[in-house]
GROMACS .gro file of C-alpha atoms in nm:
model
  230
    1MET     CA    1  14.218  -2.800  29.716
    2ASP     CA    2  14.320  -2.692  29.364
    3ILE     CA    3  14.116  -2.672  29.046
    4VAL     CA    4  14.250  -2.908  28.780
    5VAL     CA    5  14.198  -2.779  28.426
    6LYS     CA    6  14.269  -3.010  28.134
    7GLY     CA    7  14.197  -3.021  27.763
    8ARG     CA    8  14.069  -3.315  27.562
    9LYS     CA    9  14.212  -3.302  27.210
   10THR     CA   10  14.270  -2.928  27.252
   11GLU     CA   11  14.519  -2.694  27.415
   12VAL     CA   12  14.414  -2.491  27.719
   13PRO     CA   13  14.573  -2.144  27.725
   14GLU     CA   14  14.697  -1.996  28.050
   15ARG     CA   15  14.450  -1.709  28.016
   16PHE     CA   16  14.161  -1.953  28.027
   17ARG     CA   17  14.305  -2.127  28.334
   18LYS     CA   18  14.314  -1.794  28.517
   19HIS     CA   19  13.957  -1.724  28.410
   20VAL     CA   20  13.850  -2.061  28.556
   21ALA     CA   21  14.006  -1.972  28.892
   22GLU     CA   22  13.825  -1.637  28.889
   23LYS     CA   23  13.491  -1.786  28.782
   24LEU     CA   24  13.483  -2.086  29.017
   25LYS     CA   25  13.531  -1.933  29.361
   26LEU     CA   26  13.654  -2.211  29.591
   27GLU     CA   27  13.542  -2.025  29.902
   28LYS     CA   28  13.186  -2.003  29.771
   29ILE     CA   29  13.183  -2.369  29.665
   30GLN     CA   30  13.315  -2.484  30.003
   31ARG     CA   31  13.046  -2.283  30.181
   32LEU     CA   32  12.783  -2.483  29.993
   33ASP     CA   33  12.969  -2.814  30.027
   34ALA     CA   34  13.234  -2.830  30.299
   35LYS     CA   35  13.332  -3.185  30.203
   36VAL     CA   36  13.462  -3.109  29.854
   37ILE     CA   37  13.757  -3.332  29.760
   38SER     CA   38  13.838  -3.225  29.403
   39LEU     CA   39  13.717  -2.997  29.127
   40ASP     CA   40  13.805  -3.082  28.766
   41VAL     CA   41  13.737  -2.876  28.455
   42GLU     CA   42  13.768  -3.043  28.114
   43VAL     CA   43  13.763  -2.847  27.789
   44SER     CA   44  13.695  -3.014  27.454
   45LYS     CA   45  13.635  -2.894  27.099
   46GLU     CA   46  13.385  -3.024  26.844
   47PRO     CA   47  13.553  -3.029  26.499
   48ASN     CA   48  13.222  -3.050  26.311
   49PRO     CA   49  13.173  -2.710  26.137
   50ARG     CA   50  12.795  -2.761  26.147
   51GLN     CA   51  12.810  -2.725  26.525
   52ALA     CA   52  13.006  -2.399  26.529
   53ASP     CA   53  12.756  -2.244  26.770
   54ARG     CA   54  12.849  -2.504  27.033
   55CYS     CA   55  13.192  -2.619  26.921
   56ASP     CA   56  13.354  -2.559  27.261
   57ARG     CA   57  13.240  -2.776  27.551
   58VAL     CA   58  13.324  -2.742  27.920
   59GLU     CA   59  13.251  -3.011  28.178
   60ILE     CA   60  13.293  -2.942  28.550
   61THR     CA   61  13.314  -3.240  28.787
   62LEU     CA   62  13.293  -3.186  29.162
   63ARG     CA   63  13.375  -3.480  29.387
   64SER     CA   64  13.300  -3.479  29.757
   65ARG     CA   65  13.202  -3.729  30.025
   66GLY     CA   66  12.851  -3.711  29.888
   67PRO     CA   67  12.732  -3.770  29.530
   68VAL     CA   68  12.944  -3.654  29.237
   69ILE     CA   69  12.803  -3.337  29.079
   70ARG     CA   70  12.864  -3.265  28.712
   71ALA     CA   71  12.777  -2.961  28.506
   72GLU     CA   72  12.847  -2.924  28.136
   73ALA     CA   73  12.765  -2.676  27.864
   74ALA     CA   74  12.858  -2.600  27.504
   75ALA     CA   75  12.890  -2.264  27.332
   76SER     CA   76  13.071  -2.088  27.048
   77ASP     CA   77  13.376  -2.023  27.268
   78PRO     CA   78  13.514  -2.186  27.587
   79TYR     CA   79  13.457  -1.876  27.802
   80ALA     CA   80  13.084  -1.869  27.730
   81ALA     CA   81  13.065  -2.247  27.783
   82LEU     CA   82  13.241  -2.209  28.119
   83ASP     CA   83  12.996  -1.939  28.228
   84LEU     CA   84  12.698  -2.162  28.145
   85ALA     CA   85  12.850  -2.468  28.315
   86ALA     CA   86  12.940  -2.264  28.624
   87GLU     CA   87  12.577  -2.145  28.654
   88LYS     CA   88  12.453  -2.505  28.637
   89LEU     CA   89  12.708  -2.614  28.899
   90ASP     CA   90  12.603  -2.335  29.133
   91ALA     CA   91  12.234  -2.428  29.097
   92ARG     CA   92  12.302  -2.796  29.168
   93LEU     CA   93  12.524  -2.717  29.465
   94ARG     CA   94  12.253  -2.497  29.613
   95LYS     CA   95  11.994  -2.769  29.559
   96GLN     CA   96  12.212  -3.025  29.736
   97HIS     CA   97  12.285  -2.778  30.014
   98ASP     CA   98  11.915  -2.703  30.069
   99LYS     CA   99  11.830  -3.074  30.059
  100ARG     CA  100  12.087  -3.152  30.329
  101PHE     CA  101  11.948  -2.882  30.558
  102SER     CA  102  11.588  -2.988  30.501
  103ARG     CA  103  11.676  -3.343  30.605
  104ARG     CA  104  11.840  -3.239  30.931
  105GLY     CA  105  11.638  -3.339  31.231
  106ALA     CA  106  11.478  -3.634  31.054
  107ARG     CA  107  11.479  -3.937  31.279
  108ARG     CA  108  11.738  -4.201  31.193
  109ILE     CA  109  11.628  -4.563  31.220
  110SER     CA  110  11.836  -4.824  31.396
  111ALA     CA  111  11.961  -5.144  31.234
  112ALA     CA  112  11.695  -5.341  31.421
  113GLU     CA  113  11.423  -5.127  31.258
  114VAL     CA  114  11.547  -5.166  30.900
  115ALA     CA  115  11.330  -5.471  30.827
  116ASP     CA  116  11.021  -5.278  30.946
  117HIS     CA  117  11.092  -4.976  30.726
  118VAL     CA  118  11.254  -5.130  30.417
  119PRO     CA  119  11.044  -5.385  30.228
  120GLY     CA  120  11.240  -5.691  30.121
  121ALA     CA  121  11.530  -5.628  30.357
  122ALA     CA  122  11.716  -5.950  30.432
  123THR     CA  123  11.697  -6.103  30.779
  124LEU     CA  124  11.998  -6.311  30.877
  125ASN     CA  125  12.009  -6.620  31.097
  126SER     CA  126  12.279  -6.712  31.349
  127ASN     CA  127  12.503  -6.839  31.068
  128GLY     CA  128  12.485  -6.510  30.882
  129LEU     CA  129  12.263  -6.651  30.605
  130PRO     CA  130  11.923  -6.515  30.495
  131VAL     CA  131  11.648  -6.687  30.692
  132HIS     CA  132  11.447  -6.741  30.372
  133GLU     CA  133  11.725  -6.948  30.217
  134GLU     CA  134  11.625  -7.311  30.236
  135GLU     CA  135  11.668  -7.640  30.055
  136THR     CA  136  11.391  -7.831  29.881
  137ASP     CA  137  11.441  -8.188  29.755
  138GLY     CA  138  11.814  -8.149  29.800
  139VAL     CA  139  11.824  -7.848  29.561
  140PRO     CA  140  11.903  -7.514  29.728
  141THR     CA  141  11.628  -7.257  29.680
  142LYS     CA  142  11.696  -6.892  29.750
  143LYS     CA  143  11.482  -6.581  29.747
  144ILE     CA  144  11.658  -6.290  29.573
  145GLY     CA  145  11.437  -5.985  29.590
  146SER     CA  146  11.116  -6.082  29.414
  147LEU     CA  147  11.282  -6.380  29.240
  148GLU     CA  148  11.284  -6.738  29.370
  149VAL     CA  149  11.602  -6.903  29.243
  150LYS     CA  150  11.639  -7.280  29.244
  151GLY     CA  151  11.987  -7.427  29.219
  152GLU     CA  152  12.244  -7.203  29.054
  153GLY     CA  153  11.975  -7.002  28.873
  154PRO     CA  154  12.031  -6.662  28.711
  155LEU     CA  155  12.288  -6.435  28.869
  156VAL     CA  156  12.117  -6.124  29.008
  157VAL     CA  157  12.389  -5.887  29.124
  158ARG     CA  158  12.164  -5.625  29.280
  159GLU     CA  159  11.798  -5.536  29.299
  160LYS     CA  160  11.676  -5.197  29.413
  161THR     CA  161  11.333  -5.053  29.478
  162HIS     CA  162  11.290  -4.676  29.509
  163VAL     CA  163  10.992  -4.467  29.613
  164ALA     CA  164  10.959  -4.204  29.339
  165SER     CA  165  10.750  -3.889  29.333
  166PRO     CA  166  10.602  -3.811  28.989
  167MET     CA  167  10.798  -3.543  28.803
  168SER     CA  168  10.806  -3.363  28.472
  169LEU     CA  169  11.042  -3.448  28.187
  170ASP     CA  170  11.247  -3.133  28.252
  171GLN     CA  171  11.290  -3.228  28.617
  172ALA     CA  172  11.396  -3.582  28.520
  173LEU     CA  173  11.664  -3.442  28.286
  174TYR     CA  174  11.780  -3.212  28.565
  175GLU     CA  175  11.805  -3.501  28.811
  176MET     CA  176  11.995  -3.712  28.556
  177GLU     CA  177  12.249  -3.435  28.504
  178LEU     CA  178  12.278  -3.389  28.880
  179VAL     CA  179  12.379  -3.749  28.942
  180GLY     CA  180  12.589  -3.765  28.626
  181HIS     CA  181  12.432  -4.081  28.484
  182ASP     CA  182  12.350  -4.161  28.121
  183PHE     CA  183  11.990  -4.253  28.202
  184TYR     CA  184  11.728  -4.179  28.467
  185LEU     CA  185  11.415  -4.378  28.554
  186PHE     CA  186  11.118  -4.173  28.676
  187VAL     CA  187  10.738  -4.162  28.699
  188ASP     CA  188  10.592  -3.914  28.451
  189SER     CA  189  10.369  -3.663  28.632
  190GLU     CA  190  10.135  -3.637  28.332
  191THR     CA  191  10.084  -4.005  28.247
  192LYS     CA  192  10.167  -4.152  28.592
  193GLU     CA  193  10.357  -4.423  28.399
  194PRO     CA  194  10.725  -4.523  28.436
  195SER     CA  195  10.955  -4.354  28.185
  196VAL     CA  196  11.328  -4.333  28.112
  197VAL     CA  197  11.532  -4.039  27.987
  198TYR     CA  198  11.875  -4.115  27.845
  199ARG     CA  199  12.170  -3.938  27.689
  200ARG     CA  200  12.223  -3.991  27.317
  201HIS     CA  201  12.553  -3.971  27.129
  202ALA     CA  202  12.530  -3.613  26.999
  203TYR     CA  203  12.472  -3.416  27.321
  204ASP     CA  204  12.094  -3.458  27.303
  205TYR     CA  205  11.847  -3.673  27.492
  206GLY     CA  206  11.589  -3.944  27.434
  207VAL     CA  207  11.287  -4.052  27.636
  208ILE     CA  208  11.103  -4.383  27.654
  209HIS     CA  209  10.750  -4.409  27.795
  210LEU     CA  210  10.594  -4.736  27.906
  211ASN     CA  211  10.221  -4.804  27.873
  212THR     CA  212  10.043  -5.112  27.998
  213ASP     CA  213   9.895  -5.317  27.712
  214PRO     CA  214   9.548  -5.425  27.834
  215MET     CA  215   9.555  -5.732  27.607
  216VAL     CA  216   9.892  -5.846  27.743
  217ALA     CA  217   9.795  -5.763  28.101
  218GLU     CA  218   9.512  -6.017  28.084
  219SER     CA  219   9.740  -6.292  27.956
  220GLU     CA  220  10.082  -6.412  28.064
  221PRO     CA  221  10.351  -6.146  28.123
  222PRO     CA  222  10.589  -6.095  27.828
  223ALA     CA  223  10.918  -6.282  27.827
  224ALA     CA  224  11.133  -5.970  27.791
  225GLY     CA  225  11.106  -5.594  27.817
  226GLY     CA  226  11.165  -5.324  27.559
  227THR     CA  227  11.503  -5.208  27.438
  228LEU     CA  228  11.659  -4.866  27.424
  229GLY     CA  229  11.646  -4.741  27.071
  230GLY     CA  230  11.910  -4.528  26.910
   0.00000   0.00000   0.00000
């Protein structure tokens, strides 16, 4: 496996490519994750003079048979940004490595036990159709997750329910960076309410907290949820 170094709207000198190979030790990375497929390093430059202290940005993307791990950092020069990003990558690799070992020995459930352990799991009949799918008055009625759809109805591509342990805002940001998404839904450990952290346009973050309105809770549920603000 080779390390691919590329520049986005900037040239990458050979000296920096050699520094990447010295900084990101493949042997060490493969000890923490033996299923690594590729390792990409992208260097970009922020032309805004007001951001001179973080004008150089380095993003490291590690792809394996498990989840994609990304680590990025910005600094006044690409070498410092690489050092910061490499530290983040190492911490996330170690976390994934420790998580894999802690899960070893946990009992796997069989396919026949899925319905007993996973709420809302579909049960199929002999024709391969969900047993809860039925027709009423000639109009097909289907149960999709918690929704009962009559006729064509709204198209629900996927519905997921996760069991989440409450966490701090810092931990939620860490988890979002670990999975490489632009947002992360979590339960705030202080308020015990659902919240969302998300990535904004200028390398910073936003957070949305949800509180139950007691007046609305006593009446009908609202027609639509909140929106992500800029």
